Amino acid sequence: MTNIYWNFLLWFFNYRFMKWSHIKIIAREFVAFSRNTRANVALIFGIAAFPLLGLVSAAVDFGLAATTKAQLDAALDSAALLATTSASRAIAAGMTVNTAITDAQNLAASRFSAQVSALSSATITGVTATITATGGTLNAVVNYTADYPTSVSEILGFGTIPLFGQTSTTLTISPYANINILVDTSMSMGIGSTQADMDAMGNLFTAYLANPPVPIASLPSDITVNTGSSCALACHWTNSYADLYTVAESNGITLRIDVVRNAVSNAITQLSGMNSNNYLQLALYGFTNSVNTIFPLSNNISSATSALSQIAPGFANMTGAQPLAETDFPDSVTSITNTIGTSGNGTSRSTARQYLIIVTDGVQDYYLNGNRTMGAIDPTVCNQAKANGVTVMVLYTPYIPLVTPYVVSSDGTYVSNIQPVAGNIFPDLQGCASQPAYAIQASDSASINAAMQQLIAIATTAPSHLTQ
């Protein structure tokens, strides 16, 4: 009976696994071993060896397959997260929902395939990604099928081990955002944007005083022209007569306010191109002693271009008991905070996320209890806006002190009030911003434009919440 049993095994191996010569050798050795009758243990071992060998080989292969599956699952999770985040960003950037979903599905599948291409231990037989959009939520389901080729277990008839996995991810998108830009339009923004512009402005100032387009003495009594050298700034006191601002503009002098206006213009173009779904709204404001609305909040962003000319120095207060103090930062920020209100979660127009971009040189100059107060801004005035959930960002255009020949000797006002706290200006503006990285310092045309583009990019990247 024993010989019949082992002969049957030999026949089985020869019949099923003829292609492996080493298997036949092993089978013959087992037959020879079975004929050894010196101990019953040989028979017991012979009976147990085959199933034990199978169990051990299966354990090895299934363990390796489990390791491979863990790698595939990790790649699948990554692909699912990529699918929802890429779709969210594309939608926020103005792409239609259907197009964004199609692109994201293809991207998820290709990302998964790329990540597992180095796994020679498995053959991917299929991968699918399905994304659906419901309200403000994106749902992604990604799955795969694969075959793991066995090395030892194949003698038991298991040539491959099938693997499969599925993951789902939910992302809550919040594409609705209101972007409010508040620009300092005080006289200090009338400084030349470069040293060459400053030199040209100084020459124009000298020529203006020598031969003003309109005799200063003939101006109405309510217009008092400061003929001191401090108005080498492009001082603006009337729309009816050629003052230093209009002279500078007509002579092609590029002032800091011009550079800022150009940056805002580019931001309008940038936002208009992203707003095909009307998720975004824009408002423009200027401030000196108070806030004035340049362009009210609207999703018709391109129409804001018509209001750009209002980003200009406000009229200087040359008369009365409180001359020239015209940068009331605390009152202006408080006013705009009340106008903006509380930020929402961005899932609908009525709950839009609120952003405030402040463009300023960081110097406040206003009257407090009858006393003129000058110096670096107080960052605590921004606390209420941040408490309301508003994301506060700052574009800092550094204050440039006036020196000879733009003043007779030295700028005493700057030396006495601003110079001692000059090192505090940018840190205070960082304290005003929602986070320090949201305050950017920029001086020339290229850097100011780049900074504005960067802040706009922050405001238009819809945040999301992932669940898995």
Short mmCIF file of C-alpha atoms in Angstrom, two decimals:
data_model
loop_
_atom_site.label_atom_id
_atom_site.label_comp_id
_atom_site.label_asym_id
_atom_site.label_seq_id
_atom_site.Cartn_x
_atom_site.Cartn_y
_atom_site.Cartn_z
CA MET A 1 0.00 0.00 0.00
CA THR A 2 2.82 2.35 0.87
CA ASN A 3 4.49 1.84 -2.49
CA ILE A 4 1.20 2.42 -4.26
CA TYR A 5 0.79 5.72 -2.34
CA TRP A 6 4.21 7.03 -3.26
CA ASN A 7 3.96 5.82 -6.83
CA PHE A 8 0.71 7.78 -7.09
CA LEU A 9 2.49 10.89 -5.83
CA LEU A 10 5.24 10.38 -8.35
CA TRP A 11 2.67 10.04 -11.12
CA PHE A 12 0.90 13.20 -9.89
CA PHE A 13 4.04 15.29 -9.91
CA ASN A 14 5.10 13.95 -13.32
CA TYR A 15 1.70 14.61 -14.79
CA ARG A 16 1.06 18.09 -13.36
CA PHE A 17 4.55 19.54 -13.14
CA MET A 18 6.49 17.78 -15.87
CA LYS A 19 8.30 21.00 -16.72
CA TRP A 20 10.20 21.12 -13.43
CA SER A 21 12.83 18.36 -13.39
CA HIS A 22 13.79 19.17 -9.83
CA ILE A 23 10.27 18.27 -8.70
CA LYS A 24 10.67 14.76 -10.15
CA ILE A 25 13.95 14.38 -8.35
CA ILE A 26 12.35 15.39 -5.07
CA ALA A 27 9.50 12.93 -5.71
CA ARG A 28 11.93 10.04 -6.33
CA GLU A 29 13.78 10.88 -3.15
CA PHE A 30 10.52 10.74 -1.24
CA VAL A 31 9.77 7.31 -2.73
CA ALA A 32 13.18 6.03 -1.72
CA PHE A 33 12.75 7.48 1.70
CA SER A 34 9.35 5.80 2.08
CA ARG A 35 10.87 2.35 1.47
CA ASN A 36 13.10 2.79 4.48
CA THR A 37 11.31 0.70 7.14
CA ARG A 38 13.80 1.08 9.92
CA ALA A 39 11.47 3.38 11.83
CA ASN A 40 7.82 4.35 11.76
CA VAL A 41 8.85 8.00 11.92
CA ALA A 42 9.78 7.80 8.27
CA LEU A 43 6.22 6.95 7.31
CA ILE A 44 4.84 9.73 9.52
CA PHE A 45 7.24 12.25 8.04
CA GLY A 46 6.37 11.17 4.55
CA ILE A 47 2.67 11.64 5.15
CA ALA A 48 3.19 15.09 6.75
CA ALA A 49 5.93 16.47 4.51
CA PHE A 50 3.83 17.33 1.49
CA PRO A 51 1.16 19.43 3.26
CA LEU A 52 3.81 21.04 5.45
CA LEU A 53 5.81 22.01 2.41
CA GLY A 54 2.71 23.48 0.85
CA LEU A 55 1.79 25.49 3.93
CA VAL A 56 5.27 26.93 4.30
CA SER A 57 5.50 27.93 0.64
CA ALA A 58 2.02 29.46 0.74
CA ALA A 59 2.89 31.42 3.85
CA VAL A 60 6.00 32.85 2.18
CA ASP A 61 4.14 33.86 -0.97
CA PHE A 62 1.13 35.32 0.79
CA GLY A 63 3.42 37.29 3.12
CA LEU A 64 5.27 38.80 0.15
CA ALA A 65 1.97 39.46 -1.58
CA ALA A 66 0.71 41.31 1.51
CA THR A 67 3.79 43.54 1.46
CA THR A 68 3.20 44.33 -2.20
CA LYS A 69 -0.47 45.09 -1.53
CA ALA A 70 0.49 47.57 1.19
CA GLN A 71 2.65 49.41 -1.34
CA LEU A 72 -0.16 49.41 -3.88
CA ASP A 73 -2.64 50.70 -1.30
CA ALA A 74 -0.33 53.56 -0.33
CA ALA A 75 -0.05 54.58 -3.98
CA LEU A 76 -3.83 54.34 -4.29
CA ASP A 77 -4.37 56.71 -1.34
CA SER A 78 -1.95 59.19 -2.88
CA ALA A 79 -3.76 59.02 -6.21
CA ALA A 80 -7.15 59.62 -4.58
CA LEU A 81 -5.90 62.67 -2.70
CA LEU A 82 -4.33 64.03 -5.87
CA ALA A 83 -7.60 63.56 -7.75
CA THR A 84 -9.67 65.67 -5.38
CA THR A 85 -7.09 68.39 -4.73
CA SER A 86 -6.29 68.85 -8.43
CA ALA A 87 -9.98 69.04 -9.29
CA SER A 88 -10.56 71.57 -6.50
CA ARG A 89 -7.72 73.80 -7.65
CA ALA A 90 -8.80 73.63 -11.27
CA ILE A 91 -12.37 74.57 -10.38
CA ALA A 92 -11.16 77.47 -8.20
CA ALA A 93 -9.01 78.64 -11.12
CA GLY A 94 -12.09 78.86 -13.35
CA MET A 95 -12.20 75.48 -15.10
CA THR A 96 -15.64 73.94 -15.57
CA VAL A 97 -16.53 71.22 -13.09
CA ASN A 98 -16.90 68.47 -15.73
CA THR A 99 -13.56 69.27 -17.34
CA ALA A 100 -11.81 69.46 -13.98
CA ILE A 101 -13.25 66.09 -12.96
CA THR A 102 -12.24 64.40 -16.22
CA ASP A 103 -8.69 65.74 -15.99
CA ALA A 104 -8.42 64.75 -12.33
CA GLN A 105 -9.62 61.20 -13.00
CA ASN A 106 -7.02 60.73 -15.71
CA LEU A 107 -4.35 62.29 -13.51
CA ALA A 108 -5.17 59.93 -10.61
CA ALA A 109 -4.95 56.84 -12.80
CA SER A 110 -1.68 57.90 -14.38
CA ARG A 111 -0.19 58.89 -11.01
CA PHE A 112 -1.04 55.47 -9.54
CA SER A 113 0.45 53.66 -12.53
CA ALA A 114 3.60 55.77 -12.37
CA GLN A 115 4.07 55.18 -8.65
CA VAL A 116 3.77 51.38 -8.92
CA SER A 117 5.69 50.98 -12.17
CA ALA A 118 8.83 50.10 -10.21
CA LEU A 119 7.08 47.19 -8.46
CA SER A 120 8.22 44.21 -10.52
CA SER A 121 6.52 41.89 -8.03
CA ALA A 122 3.01 42.65 -9.30
CA THR A 123 1.23 43.10 -12.59
CA ILE A 124 -1.47 45.80 -12.61
CA THR A 125 -4.50 44.55 -14.49
CA GLY A 126 -6.73 47.58 -14.01
CA VAL A 127 -7.10 50.97 -12.29
CA THR A 128 -10.13 53.28 -12.30
CA ALA A 129 -10.84 56.65 -10.71
CA THR A 130 -14.34 58.06 -10.37
CA ILE A 131 -15.01 61.59 -9.09
CA THR A 132 -18.42 63.10 -8.44
CA ALA A 133 -19.30 66.65 -7.39
CA THR A 134 -22.20 67.30 -5.07
CA GLY A 135 -22.64 70.88 -3.95
CA GLY A 136 -19.36 71.97 -2.42
CA THR A 137 -18.04 68.43 -2.05
CA LEU A 138 -15.88 66.31 -4.31
CA ASN A 139 -16.02 62.53 -3.82
CA ALA A 140 -13.33 60.31 -5.31
CA VAL A 141 -13.31 56.50 -5.47
CA VAL A 142 -10.16 54.88 -6.86
CA ASN A 143 -9.57 51.13 -7.17
CA TYR A 144 -7.11 48.73 -8.74
CA THR A 145 -6.72 45.03 -9.55
CA ALA A 146 -3.37 43.25 -9.82
CA ASP A 147 -1.79 39.80 -9.99
CA TYR A 148 1.07 38.71 -7.75
CA PRO A 149 3.11 35.84 -9.30
CA THR A 150 4.03 33.17 -6.78
CA SER A 151 7.43 31.51 -6.64
CA VAL A 152 6.93 28.42 -4.43
CA SER A 153 3.18 28.04 -4.12
CA GLU A 154 2.83 27.30 -7.80
CA ILE A 155 3.57 23.64 -7.04
CA LEU A 156 0.22 23.60 -5.32
CA GLY A 157 -1.53 25.08 -8.32
CA PHE A 158 -1.42 28.77 -7.27
CA GLY A 159 0.40 30.48 -10.16
CA THR A 160 -0.73 33.98 -9.12
CA ILE A 161 -2.41 35.61 -6.17
CA PRO A 162 -5.08 38.17 -7.15
CA LEU A 163 -4.83 41.55 -5.41
CA PHE A 164 -7.33 44.36 -5.33
CA GLY A 165 -7.84 47.59 -3.39
CA GLN A 166 -10.21 50.53 -3.14
CA THR A 167 -10.06 53.88 -1.40
CA SER A 168 -12.44 56.81 -1.21
CA THR A 169 -11.78 60.43 -0.38
CA THR A 170 -14.11 63.33 0.25
CA LEU A 171 -12.95 66.91 -0.18
CA THR A 172 -15.05 69.88 0.85
CA ILE A 173 -14.21 72.73 -1.50
CA SER A 174 -14.78 76.39 -0.76
CA PRO A 175 -14.21 78.31 -4.00
CA TYR A 176 -16.20 81.45 -3.15
CA ALA A 177 -13.91 84.32 -2.13
CA ASN A 178 -14.18 88.09 -1.77
CA ILE A 179 -10.89 89.91 -2.33
CA ASN A 180 -10.74 93.39 -0.87
CA ILE A 181 -7.73 95.57 -1.78
CA LEU A 182 -7.08 98.62 0.41
CA VAL A 183 -4.50 101.04 -1.03
CA ASP A 184 -2.70 103.82 0.85
CA THR A 185 -3.30 106.92 -1.31
CA SER A 186 -1.62 109.46 0.94
CA MET A 187 1.00 111.96 -0.28
CA SER A 188 3.86 109.62 0.62
CA MET A 189 2.70 107.38 -2.24
CA GLY A 190 3.55 110.31 -4.56
CA ILE A 191 7.28 109.71 -4.21
CA GLY A 192 9.15 108.80 -7.40
CA SER A 193 9.33 105.05 -7.90
CA THR A 194 13.07 105.13 -8.67
CA GLN A 195 15.97 107.45 -7.91
CA ALA A 196 15.81 108.74 -11.49
CA ASP A 197 12.14 109.59 -10.98
CA MET A 198 13.01 111.34 -7.72
CA ASP A 199 15.67 113.42 -9.50
CA ALA A 200 13.27 114.36 -12.29
CA MET A 201 10.58 115.25 -9.73
CA GLY A 202 13.00 117.54 -7.90
CA ASN A 203 13.79 119.38 -11.12
CA LEU A 204 10.11 119.76 -11.93
CA PHE A 205 9.46 121.13 -8.46
CA THR A 206 12.09 123.83 -8.88
CA ALA A 207 10.73 124.76 -12.30
CA TYR A 208 7.16 124.76 -10.98
CA LEU A 209 7.91 127.26 -8.25
CA ALA A 210 9.83 129.48 -10.68
CA ASN A 211 7.04 129.51 -13.24
CA PRO A 212 3.87 127.75 -12.10
CA PRO A 213 1.32 126.89 -14.82
CA VAL A 214 -1.19 128.91 -12.82
CA PRO A 215 0.17 131.73 -10.68
CA ILE A 216 -0.04 130.54 -7.13
CA ALA A 217 -1.23 133.95 -5.96
CA SER A 218 -4.23 133.70 -8.27
CA LEU A 219 -5.55 130.46 -6.79
CA PRO A 220 -8.78 130.63 -4.77
CA SER A 221 -8.35 131.57 -1.16
CA ASP A 222 -9.40 128.11 0.05
CA ILE A 223 -6.41 126.54 -1.74
CA THR A 224 -3.17 127.09 0.10
CA VAL A 225 -0.10 125.83 -1.75
CA ASN A 226 2.82 124.67 0.38
CA THR A 227 5.78 126.19 -1.44
CA GLY A 228 8.30 124.61 0.92
CA SER A 229 10.58 121.92 -0.38
CA SER A 230 8.60 119.19 1.37
CA CYS A 231 6.24 119.19 -1.59
CA ALA A 232 8.88 117.73 -3.81
CA LEU A 233 6.47 114.89 -3.24
CA ALA A 234 3.86 114.90 -5.98
CA CYS A 235 1.52 116.87 -3.73
CA HIS A 236 -2.07 116.95 -4.90
CA TRP A 237 -4.40 119.65 -3.72
CA THR A 238 -6.80 120.33 -6.57
CA ASN A 239 -8.29 118.94 -9.76
CA SER A 240 -8.89 122.41 -11.14
CA TYR A 241 -5.31 123.65 -11.30
CA ALA A 242 -2.02 122.07 -12.31
CA ASP A 243 -0.45 120.97 -9.04
CA LEU A 244 2.68 118.91 -8.48
CA TYR A 245 0.86 115.61 -8.93
CA THR A 246 -0.62 116.52 -12.29
CA VAL A 247 2.71 118.04 -13.36
CA ALA A 248 4.50 114.80 -12.48
CA GLU A 249 1.95 112.68 -14.31
CA SER A 250 1.95 114.89 -17.42
CA ASN A 251 5.74 114.75 -17.58
CA GLY A 252 5.92 110.98 -17.44
CA ILE A 253 7.35 110.70 -13.92
CA THR A 254 6.59 107.24 -12.53
CA LEU A 255 5.45 107.58 -8.94
CA ARG A 256 5.02 104.85 -6.40
CA ILE A 257 1.24 105.17 -6.66
CA ASP A 258 1.57 104.53 -10.42
CA VAL A 259 3.46 101.29 -9.79
CA VAL A 260 0.83 100.16 -7.29
CA ARG A 261 -1.97 101.08 -9.71
CA ASN A 262 -0.30 98.98 -12.39
CA ALA A 263 -0.01 96.03 -9.99
CA VAL A 264 -3.72 96.30 -9.17
CA SER A 265 -4.50 96.45 -12.89
CA ASN A 266 -2.58 93.22 -13.46
CA ALA A 267 -4.41 91.65 -10.51
CA ILE A 268 -7.74 92.54 -12.14
CA THR A 269 -6.61 90.83 -15.33
CA GLN A 270 -5.43 87.80 -13.36
CA LEU A 271 -8.69 87.49 -11.43
CA SER A 272 -10.87 88.05 -14.48
CA GLY A 273 -9.23 85.13 -16.24
CA MET A 274 -9.88 82.87 -13.23
CA ASN A 275 -13.50 83.81 -12.69
CA SER A 276 -15.42 81.97 -15.39
CA ASN A 277 -17.55 80.33 -12.68
CA ASN A 278 -18.12 83.65 -10.87
CA TYR A 279 -16.73 82.28 -7.62
CA LEU A 280 -14.65 85.41 -7.01
CA GLN A 281 -15.56 89.00 -6.17
CA LEU A 282 -13.31 92.06 -6.00
CA ALA A 283 -13.53 95.38 -4.19
CA LEU A 284 -11.06 98.28 -4.31
CA TYR A 285 -10.64 100.90 -1.60
CA GLY A 286 -8.29 103.81 -0.95
CA PHE A 287 -7.47 105.42 2.37
CA THR A 288 -5.93 108.57 3.76
CA ASN A 289 -7.74 109.97 6.79
CA SER A 290 -10.66 107.72 5.95
CA VAL A 291 -11.65 104.97 3.52
CA ASN A 292 -13.19 105.73 0.15
CA THR A 293 -14.71 103.09 -2.11
CA ILE A 294 -13.01 102.97 -5.49
CA PHE A 295 -14.83 99.91 -6.82
CA PRO A 296 -17.62 98.21 -4.85
CA LEU A 297 -17.60 94.45 -4.32
CA SER A 298 -18.61 92.73 -7.56
CA ASN A 299 -18.07 89.51 -9.49
CA ASN A 300 -17.85 91.60 -12.67
CA ILE A 301 -14.18 91.96 -11.97
CA SER A 302 -13.05 93.22 -15.37
CA SER A 303 -15.18 96.35 -14.95
CA ALA A 304 -12.91 97.43 -12.08
CA THR A 305 -10.46 98.60 -14.74
CA SER A 306 -12.59 101.69 -15.29
CA ALA A 307 -12.01 102.73 -11.67
CA LEU A 308 -8.20 102.45 -11.70
CA SER A 309 -7.72 106.19 -12.21
CA GLN A 310 -9.10 106.70 -8.71
CA ILE A 311 -6.04 104.99 -7.24
CA ALA A 312 -4.29 108.34 -6.90
CA PRO A 313 -3.09 110.58 -4.07
CA GLY A 314 -5.98 112.11 -2.18
CA PHE A 315 -6.16 115.85 -1.84
CA ALA A 316 -3.64 117.18 0.66
CA ASN A 317 -5.15 119.14 3.49
CA MET A 318 -3.10 122.31 3.13
CA THR A 319 -5.30 124.46 5.31
CA GLY A 320 -6.92 124.41 8.71
CA ALA A 321 -5.68 123.35 12.11
CA GLN A 322 -4.64 119.86 11.08
CA PRO A 323 -2.55 120.07 7.88
CA LEU A 324 -0.89 117.15 6.15
CA ALA A 325 -1.69 114.43 8.68
CA GLU A 326 -3.45 112.12 6.26
CA THR A 327 -2.64 108.47 6.97
CA ASP A 328 -5.12 107.39 9.61
CA PHE A 329 -4.29 103.70 9.55
CA PRO A 330 -6.20 102.74 12.73
CA ASP A 331 -9.47 104.37 11.67
CA SER A 332 -9.16 103.11 8.08
CA VAL A 333 -8.55 99.47 9.08
CA THR A 334 -11.39 99.63 11.59
CA SER A 335 -13.68 101.04 8.91
CA ILE A 336 -12.78 98.42 6.30
CA THR A 337 -13.14 95.67 8.92
CA ASN A 338 -16.73 96.78 9.53
CA THR A 339 -17.38 96.93 5.80
CA ILE A 340 -16.06 93.44 5.09
CA GLY A 341 -17.74 91.79 8.06
CA THR A 342 -17.23 88.15 8.98
CA SER A 343 -15.59 85.60 6.73
CA GLY A 344 -17.50 82.43 5.82
CA ASN A 345 -16.35 78.97 4.78
CA GLY A 346 -16.51 79.69 1.05
CA THR A 347 -19.03 77.04 0.10
CA SER A 348 -21.55 79.59 -1.23
CA ARG A 349 -21.76 83.24 -2.26
CA SER A 350 -23.36 84.21 1.05
CA THR A 351 -20.60 82.46 3.00
CA ALA A 352 -17.65 83.62 0.89
CA ARG A 353 -14.16 83.61 2.34
CA GLN A 354 -12.94 87.17 2.99
CA TYR A 355 -9.46 88.46 2.13
CA LEU A 356 -8.03 91.90 2.85
CA ILE A 357 -4.88 93.01 1.00
CA ILE A 358 -3.44 96.23 2.44
CA VAL A 359 -0.95 98.17 0.31
CA THR A 360 0.97 100.66 2.44
CA ASP A 361 4.35 102.08 3.38
CA GLY A 362 3.58 101.12 6.97
CA VAL A 363 3.73 104.66 8.37
CA GLN A 364 0.70 106.15 10.08
CA ASP A 365 0.21 109.88 10.43
CA TYR A 366 -3.00 111.08 12.07
CA TYR A 367 -4.42 113.19 14.86
CA LEU A 368 -5.24 111.54 18.15
CA ASN A 369 -6.89 113.71 20.81
CA GLY A 370 -5.68 116.80 18.96
CA ASN A 371 -2.06 115.61 18.80
CA ARG A 372 -0.36 114.58 15.59
CA THR A 373 0.77 110.96 15.86
CA MET A 374 3.39 109.54 13.50
CA GLY A 375 5.28 106.27 13.43
CA ALA A 376 5.04 102.60 12.56
CA ILE A 377 1.53 101.20 12.38
CA ASP A 378 -0.03 99.52 15.39
CA PRO A 379 -0.57 95.87 14.40
CA THR A 380 -3.30 95.37 17.00
CA VAL A 381 -5.73 97.38 14.84
CA CYS A 382 -5.83 94.33 12.55
CA ASN A 383 -6.88 91.96 15.34
CA GLN A 384 -10.62 92.42 14.88
CA ALA A 385 -10.49 91.59 11.19
CA LYS A 386 -8.53 88.43 11.95
CA ALA A 387 -10.94 87.56 14.75
CA ASN A 388 -13.72 87.84 12.16
CA GLY A 389 -11.98 85.15 10.13
CA VAL A 390 -10.71 87.58 7.50
CA THR A 391 -7.34 86.65 6.01
CA VAL A 392 -5.24 89.81 6.24
CA MET A 393 -2.31 90.25 3.85
CA VAL A 394 0.07 93.18 3.41
CA LEU A 395 2.08 94.51 0.49
CA TYR A 396 4.72 96.73 2.10
CA THR A 397 6.19 99.48 -0.08
CA PRO A 398 9.01 100.87 2.14
CA TYR A 399 8.91 104.53 3.13
CA ILE A 400 11.61 106.55 1.37
CA PRO A 401 12.94 109.50 3.39
CA LEU A 402 13.36 112.75 1.49
CA VAL A 403 16.87 114.17 1.31
CA THR A 404 18.52 117.15 -0.34
CA PRO A 405 17.60 118.55 -2.84
CA TYR A 406 14.02 117.49 -2.17
CA VAL A 407 14.11 119.30 1.17
CA VAL A 408 16.24 122.25 2.15
CA SER A 409 18.58 120.31 4.44
CA SER A 410 17.18 117.15 6.01
CA ASP A 411 13.72 115.78 6.44
CA GLY A 412 13.26 116.74 10.07
CA THR A 413 9.83 115.13 10.28
CA TYR A 414 11.24 111.80 9.13
CA VAL A 415 14.34 112.02 11.32
CA SER A 416 12.31 112.87 14.43
CA ASN A 417 9.32 110.56 14.00
CA ILE A 418 9.99 107.74 11.55
CA GLN A 419 13.70 107.01 11.59
CA PRO A 420 13.73 105.90 15.27
CA VAL A 421 11.10 103.23 14.57
CA ALA A 422 12.07 102.33 11.00
CA GLY A 423 13.17 98.87 12.13
CA ASN A 424 9.72 98.17 13.57
CA ILE A 425 7.71 98.93 10.44
CA PHE A 426 7.93 95.59 8.65
CA PRO A 427 7.69 93.45 11.81
CA ASP A 428 4.57 95.40 12.78
CA LEU A 429 3.08 94.80 9.34
CA GLN A 430 3.86 91.09 9.72
CA GLY A 431 1.98 91.26 13.03
CA CYS A 432 -0.96 92.84 11.25
CA ALA A 433 -1.07 90.03 8.66
CA SER A 434 -2.79 86.74 9.43
CA GLN A 435 0.63 85.11 9.34
CA PRO A 436 4.10 86.64 8.81
CA ALA A 437 4.47 85.03 5.37
CA TYR A 438 1.44 87.00 4.23
CA ALA A 439 3.35 90.28 4.54
CA ILE A 440 5.61 90.92 1.54
CA GLN A 441 8.09 93.76 1.12
CA ALA A 442 8.52 95.14 -2.40
CA SER A 443 10.10 98.35 -3.69
CA ASP A 444 10.31 98.53 -7.47
CA SER A 445 7.76 97.93 -10.19
CA ALA A 446 8.70 94.29 -10.85
CA SER A 447 8.74 93.23 -7.20
CA ILE A 448 5.53 95.07 -6.32
CA ASN A 449 3.74 93.43 -9.24
CA ALA A 450 5.14 90.00 -8.31
CA ALA A 451 4.10 90.47 -4.67
CA MET A 452 0.54 91.38 -5.67
CA GLN A 453 0.35 88.31 -7.92
CA GLN A 454 1.57 86.13 -5.04
CA LEU A 455 -1.04 87.47 -2.62
CA ILE A 456 -3.79 87.03 -5.21
CA ALA A 457 -2.67 83.43 -5.70
CA ILE A 458 -3.00 82.81 -1.95
CA ALA A 459 -6.50 84.27 -1.92
CA THR A 460 -7.70 82.23 -4.89
CA THR A 461 -6.41 78.83 -3.79
CA ALA A 462 -9.50 77.26 -2.28
CA PRO A 463 -8.73 75.45 0.97
CA SER A 464 -10.14 71.97 1.41
CA HIS A 465 -10.90 69.34 4.01
CA LEU A 466 -10.10 65.71 3.29
CA THR A 467 -11.73 62.66 4.81
CA GLN A 468 -10.92 59.07 4.00
#
